Tab-separated table of C-alpha atoms in Angstrom:
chain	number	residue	atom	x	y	z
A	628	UNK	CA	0.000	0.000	0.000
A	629	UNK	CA	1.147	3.481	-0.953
A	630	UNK	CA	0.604	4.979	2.824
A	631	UNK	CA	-2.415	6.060	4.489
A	632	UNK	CA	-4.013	9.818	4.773
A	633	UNK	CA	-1.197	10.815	7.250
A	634	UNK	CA	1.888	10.052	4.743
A	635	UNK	CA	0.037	11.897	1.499
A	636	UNK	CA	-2.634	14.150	3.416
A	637	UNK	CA	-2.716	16.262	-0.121
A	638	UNK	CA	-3.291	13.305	-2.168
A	639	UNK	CA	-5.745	11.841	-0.063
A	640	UNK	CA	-7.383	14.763	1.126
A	641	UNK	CA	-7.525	15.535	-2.847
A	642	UNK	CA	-8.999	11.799	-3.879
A	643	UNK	CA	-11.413	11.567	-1.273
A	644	UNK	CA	-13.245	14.505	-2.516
A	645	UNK	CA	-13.998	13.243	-5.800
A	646	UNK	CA	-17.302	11.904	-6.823
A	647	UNK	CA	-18.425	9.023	-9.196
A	648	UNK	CA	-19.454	10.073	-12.238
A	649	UNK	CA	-17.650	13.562	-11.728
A	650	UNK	CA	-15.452	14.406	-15.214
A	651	UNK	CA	-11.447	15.053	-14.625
A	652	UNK	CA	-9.477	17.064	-17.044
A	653	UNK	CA	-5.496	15.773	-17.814
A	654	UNK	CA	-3.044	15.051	-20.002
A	655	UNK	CA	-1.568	11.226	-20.806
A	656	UNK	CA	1.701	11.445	-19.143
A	657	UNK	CA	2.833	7.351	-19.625
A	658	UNK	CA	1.249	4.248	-21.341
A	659	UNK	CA	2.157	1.265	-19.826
A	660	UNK	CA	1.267	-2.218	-20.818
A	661	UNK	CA	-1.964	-2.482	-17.771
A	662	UNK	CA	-3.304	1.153	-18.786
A	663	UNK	CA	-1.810	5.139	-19.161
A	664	UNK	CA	-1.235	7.343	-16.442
A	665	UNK	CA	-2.957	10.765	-16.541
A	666	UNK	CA	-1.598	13.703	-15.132
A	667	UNK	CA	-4.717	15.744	-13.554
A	668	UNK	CA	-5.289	19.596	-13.980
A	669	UNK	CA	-6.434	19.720	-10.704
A	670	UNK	CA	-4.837	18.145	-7.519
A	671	UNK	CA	-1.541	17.222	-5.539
A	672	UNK	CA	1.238	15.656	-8.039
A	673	UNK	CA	1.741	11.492	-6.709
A	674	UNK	CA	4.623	10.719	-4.892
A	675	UNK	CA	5.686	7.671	-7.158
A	676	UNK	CA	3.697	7.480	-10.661
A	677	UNK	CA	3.844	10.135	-13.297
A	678	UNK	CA	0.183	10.891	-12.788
A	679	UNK	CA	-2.840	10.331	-9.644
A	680	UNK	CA	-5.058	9.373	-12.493
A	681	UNK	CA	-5.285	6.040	-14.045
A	682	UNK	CA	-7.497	4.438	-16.899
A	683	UNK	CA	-6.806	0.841	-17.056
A	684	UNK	CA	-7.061	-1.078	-20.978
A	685	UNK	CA	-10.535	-2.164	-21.162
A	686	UNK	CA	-11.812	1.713	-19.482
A	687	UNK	CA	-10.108	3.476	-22.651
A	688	UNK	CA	-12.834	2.588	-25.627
A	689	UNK	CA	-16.091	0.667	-25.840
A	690	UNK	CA	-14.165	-1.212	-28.734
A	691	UNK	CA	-11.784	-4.121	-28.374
A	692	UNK	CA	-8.504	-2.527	-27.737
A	693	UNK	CA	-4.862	-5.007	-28.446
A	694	UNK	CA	-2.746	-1.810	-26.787
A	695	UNK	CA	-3.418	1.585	-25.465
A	696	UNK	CA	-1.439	3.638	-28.042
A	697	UNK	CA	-4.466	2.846	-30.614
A	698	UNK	CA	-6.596	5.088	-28.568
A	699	UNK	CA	-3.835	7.314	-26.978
A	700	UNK	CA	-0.955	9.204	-27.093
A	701	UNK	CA	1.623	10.732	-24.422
A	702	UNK	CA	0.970	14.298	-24.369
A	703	UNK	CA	-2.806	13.660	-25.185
A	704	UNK	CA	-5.356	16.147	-24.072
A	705	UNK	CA	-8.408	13.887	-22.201
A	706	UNK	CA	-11.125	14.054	-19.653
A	707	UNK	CA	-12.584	11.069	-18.114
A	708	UNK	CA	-15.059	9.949	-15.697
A	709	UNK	CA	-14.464	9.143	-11.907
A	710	UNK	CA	-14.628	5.463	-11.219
A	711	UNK	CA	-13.244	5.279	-7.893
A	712	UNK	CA	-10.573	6.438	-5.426
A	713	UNK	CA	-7.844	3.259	-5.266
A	714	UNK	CA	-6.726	3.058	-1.768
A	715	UNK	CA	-3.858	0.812	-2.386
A	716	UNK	CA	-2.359	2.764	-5.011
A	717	UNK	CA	-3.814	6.568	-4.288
A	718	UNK	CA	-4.792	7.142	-7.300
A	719	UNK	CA	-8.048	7.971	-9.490
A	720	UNK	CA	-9.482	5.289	-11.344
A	721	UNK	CA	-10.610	6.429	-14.639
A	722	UNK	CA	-13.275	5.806	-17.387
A	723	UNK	CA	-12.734	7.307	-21.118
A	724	UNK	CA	-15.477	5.138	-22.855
A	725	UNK	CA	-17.985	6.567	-20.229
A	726	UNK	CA	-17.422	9.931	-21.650
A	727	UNK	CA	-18.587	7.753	-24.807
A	728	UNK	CA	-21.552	6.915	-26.564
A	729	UNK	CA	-21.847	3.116	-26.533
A	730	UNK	CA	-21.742	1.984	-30.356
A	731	UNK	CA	-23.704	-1.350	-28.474
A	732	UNK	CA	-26.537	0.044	-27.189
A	733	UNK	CA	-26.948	2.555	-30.791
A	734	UNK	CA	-27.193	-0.357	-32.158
A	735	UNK	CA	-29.381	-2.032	-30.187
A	736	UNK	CA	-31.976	0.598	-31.010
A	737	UNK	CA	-31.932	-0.092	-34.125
A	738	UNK	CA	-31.583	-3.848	-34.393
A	739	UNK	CA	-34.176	-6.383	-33.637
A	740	UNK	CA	-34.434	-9.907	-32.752
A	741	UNK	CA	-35.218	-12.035	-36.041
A	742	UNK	CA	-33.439	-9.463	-38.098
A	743	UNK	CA	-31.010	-11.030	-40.634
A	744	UNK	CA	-27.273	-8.880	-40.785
A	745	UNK	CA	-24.600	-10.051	-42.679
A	746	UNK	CA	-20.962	-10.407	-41.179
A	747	UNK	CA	-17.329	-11.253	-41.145
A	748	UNK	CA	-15.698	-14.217	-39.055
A	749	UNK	CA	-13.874	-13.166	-36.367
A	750	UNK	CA	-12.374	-15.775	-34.076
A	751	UNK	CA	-13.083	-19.395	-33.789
A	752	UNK	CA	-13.778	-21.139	-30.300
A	753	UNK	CA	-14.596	-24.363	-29.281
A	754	UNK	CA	-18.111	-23.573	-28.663
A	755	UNK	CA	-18.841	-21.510	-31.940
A	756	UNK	CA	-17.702	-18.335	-33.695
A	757	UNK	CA	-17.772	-14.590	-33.841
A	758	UNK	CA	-19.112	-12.392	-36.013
A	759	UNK	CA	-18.858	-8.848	-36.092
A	760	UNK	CA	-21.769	-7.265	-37.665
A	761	UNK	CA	-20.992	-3.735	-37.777
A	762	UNK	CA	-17.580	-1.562	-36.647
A	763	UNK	CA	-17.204	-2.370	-33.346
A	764	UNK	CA	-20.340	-5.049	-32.546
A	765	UNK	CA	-19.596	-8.433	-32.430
A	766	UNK	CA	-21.969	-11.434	-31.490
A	767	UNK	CA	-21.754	-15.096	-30.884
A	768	UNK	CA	-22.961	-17.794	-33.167
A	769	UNK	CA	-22.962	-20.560	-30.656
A	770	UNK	CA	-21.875	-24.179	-32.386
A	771	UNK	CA	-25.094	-25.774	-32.237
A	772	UNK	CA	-26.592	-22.603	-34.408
A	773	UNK	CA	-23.669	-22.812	-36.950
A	774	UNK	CA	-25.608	-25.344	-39.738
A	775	UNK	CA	-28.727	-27.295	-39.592
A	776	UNK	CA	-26.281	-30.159	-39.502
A	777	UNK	CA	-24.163	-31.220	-36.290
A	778	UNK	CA	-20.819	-30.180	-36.766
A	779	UNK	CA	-17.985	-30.811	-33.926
A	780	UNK	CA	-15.561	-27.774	-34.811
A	781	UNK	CA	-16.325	-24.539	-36.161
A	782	UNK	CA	-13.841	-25.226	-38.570
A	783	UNK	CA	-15.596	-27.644	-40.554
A	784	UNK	CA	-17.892	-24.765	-41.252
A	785	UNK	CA	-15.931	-21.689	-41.370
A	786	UNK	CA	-12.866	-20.205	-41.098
A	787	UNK	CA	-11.979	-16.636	-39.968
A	788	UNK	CA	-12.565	-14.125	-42.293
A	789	UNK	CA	-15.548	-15.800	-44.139
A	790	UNK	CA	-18.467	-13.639	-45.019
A	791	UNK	CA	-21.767	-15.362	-42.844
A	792	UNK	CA	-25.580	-13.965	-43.318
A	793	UNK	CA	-26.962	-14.362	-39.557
A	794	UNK	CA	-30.004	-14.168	-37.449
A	795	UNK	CA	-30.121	-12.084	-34.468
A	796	UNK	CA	-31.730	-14.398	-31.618
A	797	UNK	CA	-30.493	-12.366	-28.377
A	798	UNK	CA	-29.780	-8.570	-27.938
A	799	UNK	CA	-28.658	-7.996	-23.739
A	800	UNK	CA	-28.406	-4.282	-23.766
A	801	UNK	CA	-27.201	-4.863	-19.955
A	802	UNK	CA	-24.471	-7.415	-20.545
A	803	UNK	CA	-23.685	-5.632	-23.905
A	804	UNK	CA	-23.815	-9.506	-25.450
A	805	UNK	CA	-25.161	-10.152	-28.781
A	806	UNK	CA	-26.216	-13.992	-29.734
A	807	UNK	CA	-26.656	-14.633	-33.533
A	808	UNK	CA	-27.681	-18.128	-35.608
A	809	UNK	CA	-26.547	-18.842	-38.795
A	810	UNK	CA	-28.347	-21.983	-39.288
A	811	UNK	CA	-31.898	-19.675	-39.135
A	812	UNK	CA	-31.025	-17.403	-41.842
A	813	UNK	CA	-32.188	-17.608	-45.227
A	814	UNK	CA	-28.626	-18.403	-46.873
A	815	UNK	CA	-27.669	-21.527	-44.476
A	816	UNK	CA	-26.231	-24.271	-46.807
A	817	UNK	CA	-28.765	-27.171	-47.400
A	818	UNK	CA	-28.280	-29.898	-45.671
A	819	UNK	CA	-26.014	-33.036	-47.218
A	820	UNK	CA	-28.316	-35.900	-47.906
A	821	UNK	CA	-26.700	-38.884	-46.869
A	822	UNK	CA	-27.154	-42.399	-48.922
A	823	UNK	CA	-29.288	-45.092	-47.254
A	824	UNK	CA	-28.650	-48.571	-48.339
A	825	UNK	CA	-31.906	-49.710	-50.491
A	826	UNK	CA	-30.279	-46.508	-52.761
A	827	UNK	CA	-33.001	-43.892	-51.549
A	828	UNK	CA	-31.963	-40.733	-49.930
A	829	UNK	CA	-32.606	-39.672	-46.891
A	830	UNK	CA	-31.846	-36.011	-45.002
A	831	UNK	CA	-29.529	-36.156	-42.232
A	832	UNK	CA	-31.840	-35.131	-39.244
């Protein structure tokens, strides 16, 4: 821990009167692997980081961000929202995408369940695939919703990168989670039919 109230009485003085939700002026002073350090207009300078305010990775954009110098720079001009004061490290935790609007809940409003959207393949798991659907939206196309017929991989489907016409079955503006079929829209493959032995065929069920 960084010290209590009597070690930094500035700082902590300073920190306690913040509020949630209250916006803080500063300028980017270091981007570190975790998050960036922001140096705050207002308020004591901290005794061991180059800045009392911190915005971890995920706070920075509503969009999936690899590292923080795709949404910042040192020297960068930003205000942010007041999360919360962090005891351990005296410092203020910081929001950026709340200053935001969120691109899921825009599109929420105009998306409804049933609607067909087409999309690109974005990662594979073991339990289905991802499809983004517009910049910044992506939604899960669970395995069992990938083709009329059972499949045990995604990849005997699709591969990353493919172009996939989907069904939206689940919007969660709370959660932010999007749940999408492919097997439900109008250009899932037909099933194979598979050979029975007295030479009819017969659909795979």
């Amino acid at each position: 821990m960084m010290g209590g109230p009597s070690e930094n009485p500035e700082l902590w003085a300073f920190l306690e009167s913040l509020h949630c939700g209250e916006i803080l002026s500063g300028t980017i002073t270091a981007i570190e692997r975790f998050g960036v350090f922001v140096a705050l207009d207002d308020g004591p300078d901290h005794p061991v980081f180059p800045g009392v305010g911190f915005i971890t990775i995920p706070e920075l954009s509503w969009r999936r961000v690899e590292a923080a110098f795709d949404v910042v720079q040192v020297g960068q001009r930003v205000s942010a929202e007041f999360l919360q004061f962090d005891t351990w490290n005296l410092e203020a935790r910081l929001s950026l995408r709340a200053t935001q609007p969120d691109p899921f809940q825009t599109f929420a409003d105009r998306t409804a369940v049933g609607q067909e959207l087409n999309g690109r393949v974005t990662k594979l798991v073991p339990f289905g695939v991802f499809v983004q659907v517009t910049d910044g939206i992506e939604g899960l196309v669970h395995l069992r919703e990938l083709t009329s017929t059972p499949v045990e991989s995604p990849s005997d489907v699709v591969q990353a990168g493919d172009e996939v016409t989907v069904v939206v079955t689940e919007i969660d503006r709370e959660r932010r989670r999007l749940v999408l079929s492919r097997r439900r829209s109008s250009s899932d493959p037909p099933v194979t039919p598979l050979r029975s032995r007295d030479g009819s065929s017969r659909e795979r069920s």
